[in-house]
PDB file of C-alpha atoms and ligand atoms in Angstrom:
ATOM      1  CA  UNK A   1     -46.850 -89.192  56.029  1.00 67.00           C
ATOM      2  CA  UNK A   2     -48.329 -89.272  59.571  1.00 72.00           C
ATOM      3  CA  UNK A   3     -46.000 -88.886  62.520  1.00 84.00           C
ATOM      4  CA  UNK A   4     -45.973 -91.911  64.810  1.00 88.00           C
ATOM      5  CA  UNK A   5     -45.409 -92.453  68.508  1.00 96.00           C
ATOM      6  CA  UNK A   6     -44.666 -95.211  70.966  1.00 98.00           C
ATOM      7  CA  UNK A   7     -46.777 -94.090  73.920  1.00 98.00           C
ATOM      8  CA  UNK A   8     -48.007 -95.932  77.012  1.00 96.00           C
ATOM      9  CA  UNK A   9     -46.442 -99.167  75.701  1.00 95.00           C
ATOM     10  CA  UNK A  10     -48.227 -99.012  72.314  1.00 96.00           C
ATOM     11  CA  UNK A  11     -47.490 -97.790  68.802  1.00 96.00           C
ATOM     12  CA  UNK A  12     -50.015 -95.212  67.571  1.00 94.00           C
ATOM     13  CA  UNK A  13     -50.418 -92.138  65.317  1.00 92.00           C
ATOM     14  CA  UNK A  14     -48.953 -89.103  67.076  1.00 93.00           C
ATOM     15  CA  UNK A  15     -52.365 -87.370  66.964  1.00 93.00           C
ATOM     16  CA  UNK A  16     -53.754 -90.015  69.355  1.00 94.00           C
ATOM     17  CA  UNK A  17     -50.973 -89.750  71.964  1.00 96.00           C
ATOM     18  CA  UNK A  18     -52.137 -87.317  74.681  1.00 96.00           C
ATOM     19  CA  UNK A  19     -51.182 -86.619  78.299  1.00 97.00           C
ATOM     20  CA  UNK A  20     -53.248 -85.075  81.108  1.00 97.00           C
ATOM     21  CA  UNK A  21     -52.722 -81.415  81.946  1.00 98.00           C
ATOM     22  CA  UNK A  22     -51.677 -82.195  85.530  1.00 98.00           C
ATOM     23  CA  UNK A  23     -48.739 -84.348  84.391  1.00 98.00           C
ATOM     24  CA  UNK A  24     -45.807 -83.601  86.705  1.00 98.00           C
ATOM     25  CA  UNK A  25     -43.238 -83.128  83.910  1.00 98.00           C
ATOM     26  CA  UNK A  26     -45.361 -80.452  82.225  1.00 98.00           C
ATOM     27  CA  UNK A  27     -45.340 -78.318  85.373  1.00 98.00           C
ATOM     28  CA  UNK A  28     -41.829 -78.900  86.697  1.00 98.00           C
ATOM     29  CA  UNK A  29     -39.673 -79.967  83.719  1.00 98.00           C
ATOM     30  CA  UNK A  30     -39.053 -83.340  85.403  1.00 98.00           C
ATOM     31  CA  UNK A  31     -38.225 -85.265  82.250  1.00 98.00           C
ATOM     32  CA  UNK A  32     -35.302 -85.986  79.987  1.00 98.00           C
ATOM     33  CA  UNK A  33     -35.079 -86.563  76.271  1.00 98.00           C
ATOM     34  CA  UNK A  34     -32.829 -87.502  73.380  1.00 98.00           C
ATOM     35  CA  UNK A  35     -32.561 -86.400  69.775  1.00 98.00           C
ATOM     36  CA  UNK A  36     -31.474 -89.158  67.376  1.00 98.00           C
ATOM     37  CA  UNK A  37     -31.127 -89.024  63.629  1.00 97.00           C
ATOM     38  CA  UNK A  38     -32.449 -91.738  61.353  1.00 97.00           C
ATOM     39  CA  UNK A  39     -30.555 -91.077  58.143  1.00 96.00           C
ATOM     40  CA  UNK A  40     -32.301 -92.420  55.046  1.00 95.00           C
ATOM     41  CA  UNK A  41     -30.162 -94.155  52.450  1.00 93.00           C
ATOM     42  CA  UNK A  42     -32.268 -94.326  49.276  1.00 92.00           C
ATOM     43  CA  UNK A  43     -29.743 -96.579  47.502  1.00 91.00           C
ATOM     44  CA  UNK A  44     -29.878 -99.239  50.218  1.00 89.00           C
ATOM     45  CA  UNK A  45     -33.551 -98.589  51.129  1.00 92.00           C
ATOM     46  CA  UNK A  46     -32.689 -98.370  54.793  1.00 94.00           C
ATOM     47  CA  UNK A  47     -32.216 -96.025  57.730  1.00 96.00           C
ATOM     48  CA  UNK A  48     -29.041 -95.628  59.714  1.00 96.00           C
ATOM     49  CA  UNK A  49     -29.992 -94.807  63.318  1.00 98.00           C
ATOM     50  CA  UNK A  50     -26.732 -93.036  64.052  1.00 98.00           C
ATOM     51  CA  UNK A  51     -25.052 -93.973  67.357  1.00 98.00           C
ATOM     52  CA  UNK A  52     -28.456 -94.854  68.824  1.00 98.00           C
ATOM     53  CA  UNK A  53     -26.911 -97.012  71.576  1.00 98.00           C
ATOM     54  CA  UNK A  54     -24.813 -94.047  72.729  1.00 98.00           C
ATOM     55  CA  UNK A  55     -27.869 -91.799  72.760  1.00 98.00           C
ATOM     56  CA  UNK A  56     -29.768 -94.286  74.936  1.00 98.00           C
ATOM     57  CA  UNK A  57     -26.774 -94.822  77.239  1.00 98.00           C
ATOM     58  CA  UNK A  58     -26.716 -91.061  77.797  1.00 98.00           C
ATOM     59  CA  UNK A  59     -30.454 -91.094  78.350  1.00 98.00           C
ATOM     60  CA  UNK A  60     -30.120 -93.743  81.071  1.00 98.00           C
ATOM     61  CA  UNK A  61     -27.627 -91.429  82.826  1.00 97.00           C
ATOM     62  CA  UNK A  62     -30.371 -88.778  82.805  1.00 98.00           C
ATOM     63  CA  UNK A  63     -32.779 -91.319  84.304  1.00 98.00           C
ATOM     64  CA  UNK A  64     -30.337 -91.885  87.176  1.00 98.00           C
ATOM     65  CA  UNK A  65     -30.078 -88.148  87.830  1.00 98.00           C
ATOM     66  CA  UNK A  66     -33.876 -87.748  87.822  1.00 98.00           C
ATOM     67  CA  UNK A  67     -34.559 -91.017  89.703  1.00 98.00           C
ATOM     68  CA  UNK A  68     -36.568 -92.309  86.753  1.00 98.00           C
ATOM     69  CA  UNK A  69     -37.104 -96.065  87.046  1.00 98.00           C
ATOM     70  CA  UNK A  70     -38.278 -97.847  83.915  1.00 98.00           C
ATOM     71  CA  UNK A  71     -37.820-101.465  82.836  1.00 97.00           C
ATOM     72  CA  UNK A  72     -36.012-100.753  79.571  1.00 98.00           C
ATOM     73  CA  UNK A  73     -32.478-101.726  78.599  1.00 98.00           C
ATOM     74  CA  UNK A  74     -30.498 -99.926  75.882  1.00 98.00           C
ATOM     75  CA  UNK A  75     -31.136-102.910  73.563  1.00 98.00           C
ATOM     76  CA  UNK A  76     -34.883-102.823  74.172  1.00 98.00           C
ATOM     77  CA  UNK A  77     -35.000 -99.055  73.576  1.00 98.00           C
ATOM     78  CA  UNK A  78     -33.154 -99.520  70.280  1.00 98.00           C
ATOM     79  CA  UNK A  79     -35.574-102.278  69.213  1.00 98.00           C
ATOM     80  CA  UNK A  80     -38.639-100.154  70.041  1.00 98.00           C
ATOM     81  CA  UNK A  81     -37.177 -97.214  68.120  1.00 98.00           C
ATOM     82  CA  UNK A  82     -36.391 -99.360  65.090  1.00 97.00           C
ATOM     83  CA  UNK A  83     -39.937-100.745  65.085  1.00 96.00           C
ATOM     84  CA  UNK A  84     -41.404 -97.244  65.322  1.00 96.00           C
ATOM     85  CA  UNK A  85     -39.275 -95.959  62.444  1.00 96.00           C
ATOM     86  CA  UNK A  86     -40.243 -98.964  60.353  1.00 94.00           C
ATOM     87  CA  UNK A  87     -43.964 -98.555  61.137  1.00 93.00           C
ATOM     88  CA  UNK A  88     -43.893 -94.818  60.393  1.00 91.00           C
ATOM     89  CA  UNK A  89     -43.447 -95.531  56.678  1.00 91.00           C
ATOM     90  CA  UNK A  90     -41.071 -92.606  56.182  1.00 94.00           C
ATOM     91  CA  UNK A  91     -38.560 -92.908  53.358  1.00 94.00           C
ATOM     92  CA  UNK A  92     -36.562 -89.772  54.120  1.00 95.00           C
ATOM     93  CA  UNK A  93     -34.334 -88.540  56.953  1.00 95.00           C
ATOM     94  CA  UNK A  94     -36.162 -88.684  60.284  1.00 96.00           C
ATOM     95  CA  UNK A  95     -35.652 -87.210  63.707  1.00 96.00           C
ATOM     96  CA  UNK A  96     -36.380 -89.425  66.685  1.00 97.00           C
ATOM     97  CA  UNK A  97     -37.366 -87.902  70.002  1.00 98.00           C
ATOM     98  CA  UNK A  98     -37.510 -90.271  73.012  1.00 98.00           C
ATOM     99  CA  UNK A  99     -38.738 -88.737  76.273  1.00 98.00           C
ATOM    100  CA  UNK A 100     -38.849 -90.214  79.779  1.00 98.00           C
ATOM    101  CA  UNK A 101     -40.955 -88.262  82.225  1.00 98.00           C
ATOM    102  CA  UNK A 102     -42.565 -88.076  85.644  1.00 98.00           C
ATOM    103  CA  UNK A 103     -46.040 -89.094  84.537  1.00 98.00           C
ATOM    104  CA  UNK A 104     -48.054 -88.826  87.780  1.00 98.00           C
ATOM    105  CA  UNK A 105     -50.830 -86.265  87.642  1.00 98.00           C
ATOM    106  CA  UNK A 106     -49.757 -84.689  90.916  1.00 97.00           C
ATOM    107  CA  UNK A 107     -48.933 -81.233  92.277  1.00 97.00           C
ATOM    108  CA  UNK A 108     -45.755 -80.817  94.376  1.00 98.00           C
ATOM    109  CA  UNK A 109     -42.109 -80.265  93.475  1.00 98.00           C
ATOM    110  CA  UNK A 110     -40.078 -83.435  94.000  1.00 98.00           C
ATOM    111  CA  UNK A 111     -38.592 -86.431  92.248  1.00 98.00           C
ATOM    112  CA  UNK A 112     -39.766 -89.146  94.673  1.00 98.00           C
ATOM    113  CA  UNK A 113     -43.105 -90.965  94.938  1.00 98.00           C
ATOM    114  CA  UNK A 114     -44.029 -90.337  91.326  1.00 98.00           C
ATOM    115  CA  UNK A 115     -44.682 -92.670  88.407  1.00 98.00           C
ATOM    116  CA  UNK A 116     -42.411 -92.602  85.366  1.00 98.00           C
ATOM    117  CA  UNK A 117     -43.264 -93.237  81.740  1.00 98.00           C
ATOM    118  CA  UNK A 118     -41.501 -93.279  78.404  1.00 98.00           C
ATOM    119  CA  UNK A 119     -42.468 -92.309  74.853  1.00 98.00           C
ATOM    120  CA  UNK A 120     -40.821 -92.003  71.440  1.00 98.00           C
ATOM    121  CA  UNK A 121     -41.872 -89.786  68.539  1.00 97.00           C
ATOM    122  CA  UNK A 122     -40.625 -90.063  64.974  1.00 96.00           C
ATOM    123  CA  UNK A 123     -40.898 -87.012  62.765  1.00 94.00           C
ATOM    124  CA  UNK A 124     -38.901 -84.989  60.234  1.00 93.00           C
ATOM    125  CA  UNK A 125     -36.651 -82.046  61.066  1.00 89.00           C
ATOM    126  CA  UNK A 126     -36.052 -79.028  58.819  1.00 89.00           C
ATOM    127  CA  UNK A 127     -32.418 -77.793  58.771  1.00 88.00           C
ATOM    128  CA  UNK A 128     -31.736 -76.438  62.267  1.00 91.00           C
ATOM    129  CA  UNK A 129     -28.830 -74.129  61.430  1.00 94.00           C
ATOM    130  CA  UNK A 130     -27.542 -73.145  57.993  1.00 94.00           C
ATOM    131  CA  UNK A 131     -24.664 -75.622  57.905  1.00 94.00           C
ATOM    132  CA  UNK A 132     -24.111 -74.995  54.188  1.00 93.00           C
ATOM    133  CA  UNK A 133     -23.512 -71.252  54.420  1.00 96.00           C
ATOM    134  CA  UNK A 134     -22.424 -70.881  58.050  1.00 97.00           C
ATOM    135  CA  UNK A 135     -23.925 -69.075  61.034  1.00 98.00           C
ATOM    136  CA  UNK A 136     -23.554 -65.767  62.877  1.00 98.00           C
ATOM    137  CA  UNK A 137     -23.449 -65.918  66.668  1.00 98.00           C
ATOM    138  CA  UNK A 138     -23.383 -63.719  69.738  1.00 98.00           C
ATOM    139  CA  UNK A 139     -22.154 -64.348  73.263  1.00 98.00           C
ATOM    140  CA  UNK A 140     -25.272 -64.683  75.372  1.00 98.00           C
ATOM    141  CA  UNK A 141     -26.045 -62.442  78.320  1.00 98.00           C
ATOM    142  CA  UNK A 142     -27.399 -65.653  79.929  1.00 98.00           C
ATOM    143  CA  UNK A 143     -24.879 -67.957  81.637  1.00 98.00           C
ATOM    144  CA  UNK A 144     -24.871 -71.754  81.242  1.00 98.00           C
ATOM    145  CA  UNK A 145     -26.479 -73.554  84.172  1.00 98.00           C
ATOM    146  CA  UNK A 146     -23.957 -75.208  86.444  1.00 98.00           C
ATOM    147  CA  UNK A 147     -23.729 -78.874  87.431  1.00 97.00           C
ATOM    148  CA  UNK A 148     -24.631 -77.725  90.963  1.00 97.00           C
ATOM    149  CA  UNK A 149     -27.955 -76.304  89.643  1.00 97.00           C
ATOM    150  CA  UNK A 150     -29.293 -78.732  87.022  1.00 97.00           C
ATOM    151  CA  UNK A 151     -26.663 -81.202  85.763  1.00 97.00           C
ATOM    152  CA  UNK A 152     -26.071 -80.382  82.059  1.00 96.00           C
ATOM    153  CA  UNK A 153     -24.655 -83.860  81.342  1.00 95.00           C
ATOM    154  CA  UNK A 154     -28.278 -85.023  81.157  1.00 95.00           C
ATOM    155  CA  UNK A 155     -30.698 -83.750  78.521  1.00 98.00           C
ATOM    156  CA  UNK A 156     -33.077 -82.703  81.276  1.00 98.00           C
ATOM    157  CA  UNK A 157     -36.150 -80.850  80.030  1.00 98.00           C
ATOM    158  CA  UNK A 158     -36.084 -78.097  82.662  1.00 98.00           C
ATOM    159  CA  UNK A 159     -32.536 -77.146  81.667  1.00 98.00           C
ATOM    160  CA  UNK A 160     -33.721 -76.177  78.203  1.00 98.00           C
ATOM    161  CA  UNK A 161     -35.296 -72.994  79.588  1.00 98.00           C
ATOM    162  CA  UNK A 162     -31.672 -71.818  79.892  1.00 98.00           C
ATOM    163  CA  UNK A 163     -31.084 -72.692  76.222  1.00 98.00           C
ATOM    164  CA  UNK A 164     -34.385 -71.140  75.119  1.00 98.00           C
ATOM    165  CA  UNK A 165     -33.630 -67.830  76.886  1.00 98.00           C
ATOM    166  CA  UNK A 166     -30.272 -67.648  75.107  1.00 98.00           C
ATOM    167  CA  UNK A 167     -31.561 -68.747  71.688  1.00 98.00           C
ATOM    168  CA  UNK A 168     -34.441 -66.248  71.611  1.00 98.00           C
ATOM    169  CA  UNK A 169     -32.273 -63.395  72.836  1.00 98.00           C
ATOM    170  CA  UNK A 170     -29.808 -64.166  70.008  1.00 98.00           C
ATOM    171  CA  UNK A 171     -32.556 -64.463  67.405  1.00 98.00           C
ATOM    172  CA  UNK A 172     -34.285 -61.229  68.507  1.00 98.00           C
ATOM    173  CA  UNK A 173     -30.926 -59.458  68.181  1.00 98.00           C
ATOM    174  CA  UNK A 174     -30.504 -60.725  64.608  1.00 98.00           C
ATOM    175  CA  UNK A 175     -28.092 -63.637  65.224  1.00 98.00           C
ATOM    176  CA  UNK A 176     -28.531 -67.299  64.324  1.00 98.00           C
ATOM    177  CA  UNK A 177     -27.303 -68.801  67.578  1.00 98.00           C
ATOM    178  CA  UNK A 178     -26.042 -67.978  71.077  1.00 98.00           C
ATOM    179  CA  UNK A 179     -22.798 -69.065  72.741  1.00 98.00           C
ATOM    180  CA  UNK A 180     -23.166 -69.442  76.497  1.00 98.00           C
ATOM    181  CA  UNK A 181     -20.373 -68.814  78.996  1.00 98.00           C
ATOM    182  CA  UNK A 182     -20.040 -70.527  82.378  1.00 98.00           C
ATOM    183  CA  UNK A 183     -20.528 -68.615  85.641  1.00 97.00           C
ATOM    184  CA  UNK A 184     -16.726 -68.119  85.646  1.00 98.00           C
ATOM    185  CA  UNK A 185     -16.783 -66.684  82.121  1.00 98.00           C
ATOM    186  CA  UNK A 186     -15.377 -69.606  80.134  1.00 98.00           C
ATOM    187  CA  UNK A 187     -16.914 -70.721  76.852  1.00 98.00           C
ATOM    188  CA  UNK A 188     -19.389 -73.548  77.432  1.00 98.00           C
ATOM    189  CA  UNK A 189     -21.490 -74.310  74.333  1.00 98.00           C
ATOM    190  CA  UNK A 190     -24.298 -73.189  72.012  1.00 98.00           C
ATOM    191  CA  UNK A 191     -27.963 -73.382  73.033  1.00 98.00           C
ATOM    192  CA  UNK A 192     -28.177 -76.854  71.471  1.00 98.00           C
ATOM    193  CA  UNK A 193     -24.680 -77.580  70.169  1.00 98.00           C
ATOM    194  CA  UNK A 194     -21.107 -78.116  71.307  1.00 98.00           C
ATOM    195  CA  UNK A 195     -18.459 -75.731  70.040  1.00 98.00           C
ATOM    196  CA  UNK A 196     -14.977 -76.279  68.563  1.00 98.00           C
ATOM    197  CA  UNK A 197     -12.168 -73.877  67.646  1.00 98.00           C
ATOM    198  CA  UNK A 198      -9.227 -74.340  65.330  1.00 98.00           C
ATOM    199  CA  UNK A 199      -6.356 -72.425  66.908  1.00 96.00           C
ATOM    200  CA  UNK A 200      -2.731 -72.776  65.823  1.00 92.00           C
ATOM    201  CA  UNK A 201      -3.848 -75.688  63.629  1.00 89.00           C
ATOM    202  CA  UNK A 202      -5.163 -77.583  66.675  1.00 92.00           C
ATOM    203  CA  UNK A 203      -8.749 -78.497  67.503  1.00 98.00           C
ATOM    204  CA  UNK A 204      -9.909 -77.232  70.879  1.00 98.00           C
ATOM    205  CA  UNK A 205     -13.233 -77.779  72.652  1.00 98.00           C
ATOM    206  CA  UNK A 206     -14.456 -76.984  76.191  1.00 98.00           C
ATOM    207  CA  UNK A 207     -14.251 -79.862  78.732  1.00 98.00           C
ATOM    208  CA  UNK A 208     -17.158 -81.581  80.517  1.00 97.00           C
ATOM    209  CA  UNK A 209     -16.334 -79.559  83.656  1.00 97.00           C
ATOM    210  CA  UNK A 210     -17.490 -76.425  81.807  1.00 98.00           C
ATOM    211  CA  UNK A 211     -21.105 -77.596  81.954  1.00 98.00           C
ATOM    212  CA  UNK A 212     -21.503 -78.906  78.448  1.00 98.00           C
ATOM    213  CA  UNK A 213     -23.702 -81.731  77.279  1.00 98.00           C
ATOM    214  CA  UNK A 214     -21.258 -84.501  76.353  1.00 98.00           C
ATOM    215  CA  UNK A 215     -22.308 -84.454  72.719  1.00 98.00           C
ATOM    216  CA  UNK A 216     -22.285 -87.558  70.582  1.00 98.00           C
ATOM    217  CA  UNK A 217     -21.523 -85.496  67.462  1.00 98.00           C
ATOM    218  CA  UNK A 218     -18.682 -83.870  69.446  1.00 98.00           C
ATOM    219  CA  UNK A 219     -17.238 -87.308  70.140  1.00 98.00           C
ATOM    220  CA  UNK A 220     -17.775 -88.395  66.516  1.00 98.00           C
ATOM    221  CA  UNK A 221     -15.964 -85.319  65.191  1.00 98.00           C
ATOM    222  CA  UNK A 222     -13.039 -85.793  67.614  1.00 98.00           C
ATOM    223  CA  UNK A 223     -12.654 -89.411  66.435  1.00 98.00           C
ATOM    224  CA  UNK A 224     -12.945 -88.500  62.735  1.00 98.00           C
ATOM    225  CA  UNK A 225     -10.419 -85.665  63.165  1.00 98.00           C
ATOM    226  CA  UNK A 226      -7.929 -88.042  64.772  1.00 97.00           C
ATOM    227  CA  UNK A 227      -8.463 -91.097  62.562  1.00 97.00           C
ATOM    228  CA  UNK A 228      -8.981 -89.426  59.201  1.00 97.00           C
ATOM    229  CA  UNK A 229      -7.095 -86.116  59.448  1.00 97.00           C
ATOM    230  CA  UNK A 230      -4.494 -86.931  62.108  1.00 97.00           C
ATOM    231  CA  UNK A 231      -5.667 -83.972  64.229  1.00 97.00           C
ATOM    232  CA  UNK A 232      -5.910 -84.389  68.013  1.00 97.00           C
ATOM    233  CA  UNK A 233      -8.489 -82.421  69.991  1.00 98.00           C
ATOM    234  CA  UNK A 234      -7.558 -80.630  73.178  1.00 98.00           C
ATOM    235  CA  UNK A 235     -10.387 -80.574  75.737  1.00 98.00           C
ATOM    236  CA  UNK A 236      -9.569 -77.498  77.804  1.00 98.00           C
ATOM    237  CA  UNK A 237     -11.050 -74.280  79.149  1.00 98.00           C
ATOM    238  CA  UNK A 238     -11.630 -71.695  76.432  1.00 98.00           C
ATOM    239  CA  UNK A 239     -11.654 -67.911  76.938  1.00 98.00           C
ATOM    240  CA  UNK A 240     -14.249 -65.804  75.154  1.00 98.00           C
ATOM    241  CA  UNK A 241     -11.547 -63.815  73.349  1.00 98.00           C
ATOM    242  CA  UNK A 242     -10.005 -67.026  71.980  1.00 98.00           C
ATOM    243  CA  UNK A 243     -13.139 -67.335  69.865  1.00 98.00           C
ATOM    244  CA  UNK A 244     -12.374 -63.957  68.271  1.00 98.00           C
ATOM    245  CA  UNK A 245      -8.803 -64.915  67.325  1.00 98.00           C
ATOM    246  CA  UNK A 246      -9.525 -68.509  66.246  1.00 98.00           C
ATOM    247  CA  UNK A 247      -8.737 -69.549  62.683  1.00 98.00           C
ATOM    248  CA  UNK A 248     -12.013 -71.454  62.503  1.00 98.00           C
ATOM    249  CA  UNK A 249     -15.007 -72.198  64.708  1.00 98.00           C
ATOM    250  CA  UNK A 250     -17.886 -74.622  64.319  1.00 98.00           C
ATOM    251  CA  UNK A 251     -20.807 -76.162  66.178  1.00 98.00           C
ATOM    252  CA  UNK A 252     -21.601 -79.872  66.421  1.00 98.00           C
ATOM    253  CA  UNK A 253     -24.909 -81.489  67.305  1.00 98.00           C
ATOM    254  CA  UNK A 254     -27.487 -84.025  66.195  1.00 97.00           C
ATOM    255  CA  UNK A 255     -29.810 -81.273  64.952  1.00 95.00           C
ATOM    256  CA  UNK A 256     -27.068 -78.950  63.646  1.00 95.00           C
ATOM    257  CA  UNK A 257     -24.622 -81.615  62.307  1.00 96.00           C
ATOM    258  CA  UNK A 258     -21.304 -79.744  61.743  1.00 98.00           C
ATOM    259  CA  UNK A 259     -22.209 -76.060  61.333  1.00 98.00           C
ATOM    260  CA  UNK A 260     -19.479 -73.508  60.513  1.00 98.00           C
ATOM    261  CA  UNK A 261     -19.477 -70.289  62.570  1.00 98.00           C
ATOM    262  CA  UNK A 262     -18.500 -67.349  60.393  1.00 98.00           C
ATOM    263  CA  UNK A 263     -18.974 -64.489  62.830  1.00 98.00           C
ATOM    264  CA  UNK A 264     -19.100 -64.024  66.620  1.00 98.00           C
ATOM    265  CA  UNK A 265     -20.096 -60.750  68.312  1.00 98.00           C
ATOM    266  CA  UNK A 266     -19.819 -58.980  64.913  1.00 98.00           C
ATOM    267  CA  UNK A 267     -16.224 -60.140  64.383  1.00 98.00           C
ATOM    268  CA  UNK A 268     -15.404 -62.392  61.409  1.00 98.00           C
ATOM    269  CA  UNK A 269     -13.802 -65.692  62.439  1.00 98.00           C
ATOM    270  CA  UNK A 270     -10.620 -66.309  60.430  1.00 97.00           C
ATOM    271  CA  UNK A 271     -11.312 -65.308  56.835  1.00 96.00           C
ATOM    272  CA  UNK A 272     -15.044 -65.007  57.572  1.00 97.00           C
ATOM    273  CA  UNK A 273     -15.608 -67.987  55.260  1.00 97.00           C
ATOM    274  CA  UNK A 274     -15.963 -71.725  55.958  1.00 98.00           C
ATOM    275  CA  UNK A 275     -12.524 -72.938  57.099  1.00 97.00           C
ATOM    276  CA  UNK A 276     -10.569 -75.848  55.593  1.00 97.00           C
ATOM    277  CA  UNK A 277     -10.639 -78.109  58.663  1.00 98.00           C
ATOM    278  CA  UNK A 278     -14.353 -77.422  59.192  1.00 98.00           C
ATOM    279  CA  UNK A 279     -15.138 -78.248  55.558  1.00 98.00           C
ATOM    280  CA  UNK A 280     -13.189 -81.528  55.752  1.00 98.00           C
ATOM    281  CA  UNK A 281     -14.962 -82.535  58.964  1.00 98.00           C
ATOM    282  CA  UNK A 282     -18.361 -81.621  57.490  1.00 98.00           C
ATOM    283  CA  UNK A 283     -17.674 -83.887  54.514  1.00 96.00           C
ATOM    284  CA  UNK A 284     -16.401 -86.770  56.650  1.00 97.00           C
ATOM    285  CA  UNK A 285     -19.347 -86.496  59.023  1.00 97.00           C
ATOM    286  CA  UNK A 286     -21.891 -86.385  56.168  1.00 95.00           C
ATOM    287  CA  UNK A 287     -20.416 -89.602  54.730  1.00 93.00           C
ATOM    288  CA  UNK A 288     -20.264 -91.454  58.011  1.00 96.00           C
ATOM    289  CA  UNK A 289     -23.733 -90.576  59.290  1.00 95.00           C
ATOM    290  CA  UNK A 290     -25.581 -92.415  56.497  1.00 92.00           C
ATOM    291  CA  UNK A 291     -23.949 -95.670  57.528  1.00 91.00           C
ATOM    292  CA  UNK A 292     -21.860 -96.662  54.524  1.00 85.00           C
ATOM    293  CA  UNK A 293     -18.341 -96.612  55.950  1.00 90.00           C
ATOM    294  CA  UNK A 294     -17.655-100.123  57.300  1.00 92.00           C
ATOM    295  CA  UNK A 295     -14.826 -98.780  59.460  1.00 95.00           C
ATOM    296  CA  UNK A 296     -17.422 -97.138  61.694  1.00 96.00           C
ATOM    297  CA  UNK A 297     -20.018 -99.930  61.665  1.00 95.00           C
ATOM    298  CA  UNK A 298     -20.197 -99.845  65.497  1.00 96.00           C
ATOM    299  CA  UNK A 299     -21.967 -96.497  65.118  1.00 97.00           C
ATOM    300  CA  UNK A 300     -24.689 -97.825  62.823  1.00 97.00           C
ATOM    301  CA  UNK A 301     -28.021 -99.428  63.654  1.00 97.00           C
ATOM    302  CA  UNK A 302     -29.539-100.233  60.289  1.00 96.00           C
ATOM    303  CA  UNK A 303     -33.308-100.499  59.786  1.00 95.00           C
ATOM    304  CA  UNK A 304     -34.739-101.658  56.479  1.00 90.00           C
ATOM    305  CA  UNK A 305     -37.801 -99.761  55.221  1.00 79.00           C
ATOM    306  CA  UNK A 306     -41.058-101.625  54.758  1.00 72.00           C
ATOM    307  CA  UNK A 307     -41.876-102.215  51.087  1.00 56.00           C
ATOM    308  CA  UNK A 308     -44.176 -99.417  49.895  1.00 51.00           C
ATOM    309  CA  UNK A 309     -47.661-100.613  48.776  1.00 45.00           C
ATOM    310  CA  UNK A 310     -48.634 -99.422  45.265  1.00 40.00           C
TER     311      UNK A 310
HETATM  312  C1  PLP B 401     -27.226 -78.215  75.022  1.00 78.18           C
HETATM  313  C2  PLP B 401     -26.724 -79.141  73.972  1.00 78.18           C
HETATM  314  N1  PLP B 401     -25.404 -79.216  73.754  1.00 78.18           N
HETATM  315  C3  PLP B 401     -24.899 -80.045  72.817  1.00 78.18           C
HETATM  316  C4  PLP B 401     -25.715 -80.833  72.029  1.00 78.18           C
HETATM  317  C5  PLP B 401     -25.104 -81.756  71.007  1.00 78.18           C
HETATM  318  O1  PLP B 401     -25.199 -83.081  71.438  1.00 78.18           O
HETATM  319  P1  PLP B 401     -25.322 -84.290  70.405  1.00 78.18           P
HETATM  320  O2  PLP B 401     -24.181 -84.148  69.477  1.00 78.18           O
HETATM  321  O3  PLP B 401     -25.258 -85.511  71.232  1.00 78.18           O
HETATM  322  O4  PLP B 401     -26.639 -84.134  69.708  1.00 78.18           O
HETATM  323  C6  PLP B 401     -27.105 -80.768  72.213  1.00 78.18           C
HETATM  324  C7  PLP B 401     -28.009 -81.594  71.399  1.00 78.18           C
HETATM  325  O5  PLP B 401     -28.374 -82.654  71.753  1.00 78.18           O
HETATM  326  C8  PLP B 401     -27.623 -79.916  73.214  1.00 78.18           C
HETATM  327  O6  PLP B 401     -28.929 -79.832  73.430  1.00 78.18           O
END
């Protein structure tokens, strides 16, 4: 199956979508993106674009931060994405990557007096973290960028150098993922995931003021925990050592889904096995993300697959 793109206002095979080497975003990271899952339901022959409106709302916040001006509403962006997924011909889970970027071929660091453009790619994504067996993490020697440096509430391309430094350091030291602390030493998040702890039976997660991306999976998990398990989540500052004494820990993210953390800084978390609350949330999330639970229909944008030609 060929990967497809919406690029320069047209749908085309990904192999034909090219940008010039002087493009501003390539040099200065002046772009922002989203990661959206299209979950394939083989029984219904359709995709569930999970919380796509929320992803595009967050993307428009990033546009405001970067002074990106483009004539697309959330509804239009959803329609374009649905058409791209349909045209791609995939009949399996897909990963959708929209990107808005400073497209002028111009040298000079700035946000003003530049053209903006928008593209979408649809592709597949191999498992990002081992959510089935759990992951081993370290606390990164890199600190999470602060809102006063590059605002982490936007998925701004340049900010991902911070994530990449942390991820590669963790990987080279034999860990699966890094946990970044804020400048003040509080737990912020993983390189591409939000983090939760179960402590004293309660769910705890760092607040937006600790420089996290306001994750859509994070929000989904908080709502599922409350509605389905009767567990409230406390959004509050988290100390590094609280991770070590937590009963359970897990990551949430579009790429990672709900991924149990079994070990941090060579200390087992809880029993060192997948915890009960984590396992329940993993199951609930897996059911809801394919789009079959009518209670959460506001989160679903359903796209029927084109009939396959034989
Ligand atoms: C830095 C960072 N934190 C958290 C997340 C999780 O956010 P979401 O659940 O919206 O995918 C992501 C992934 O998008 C991320 O890149």
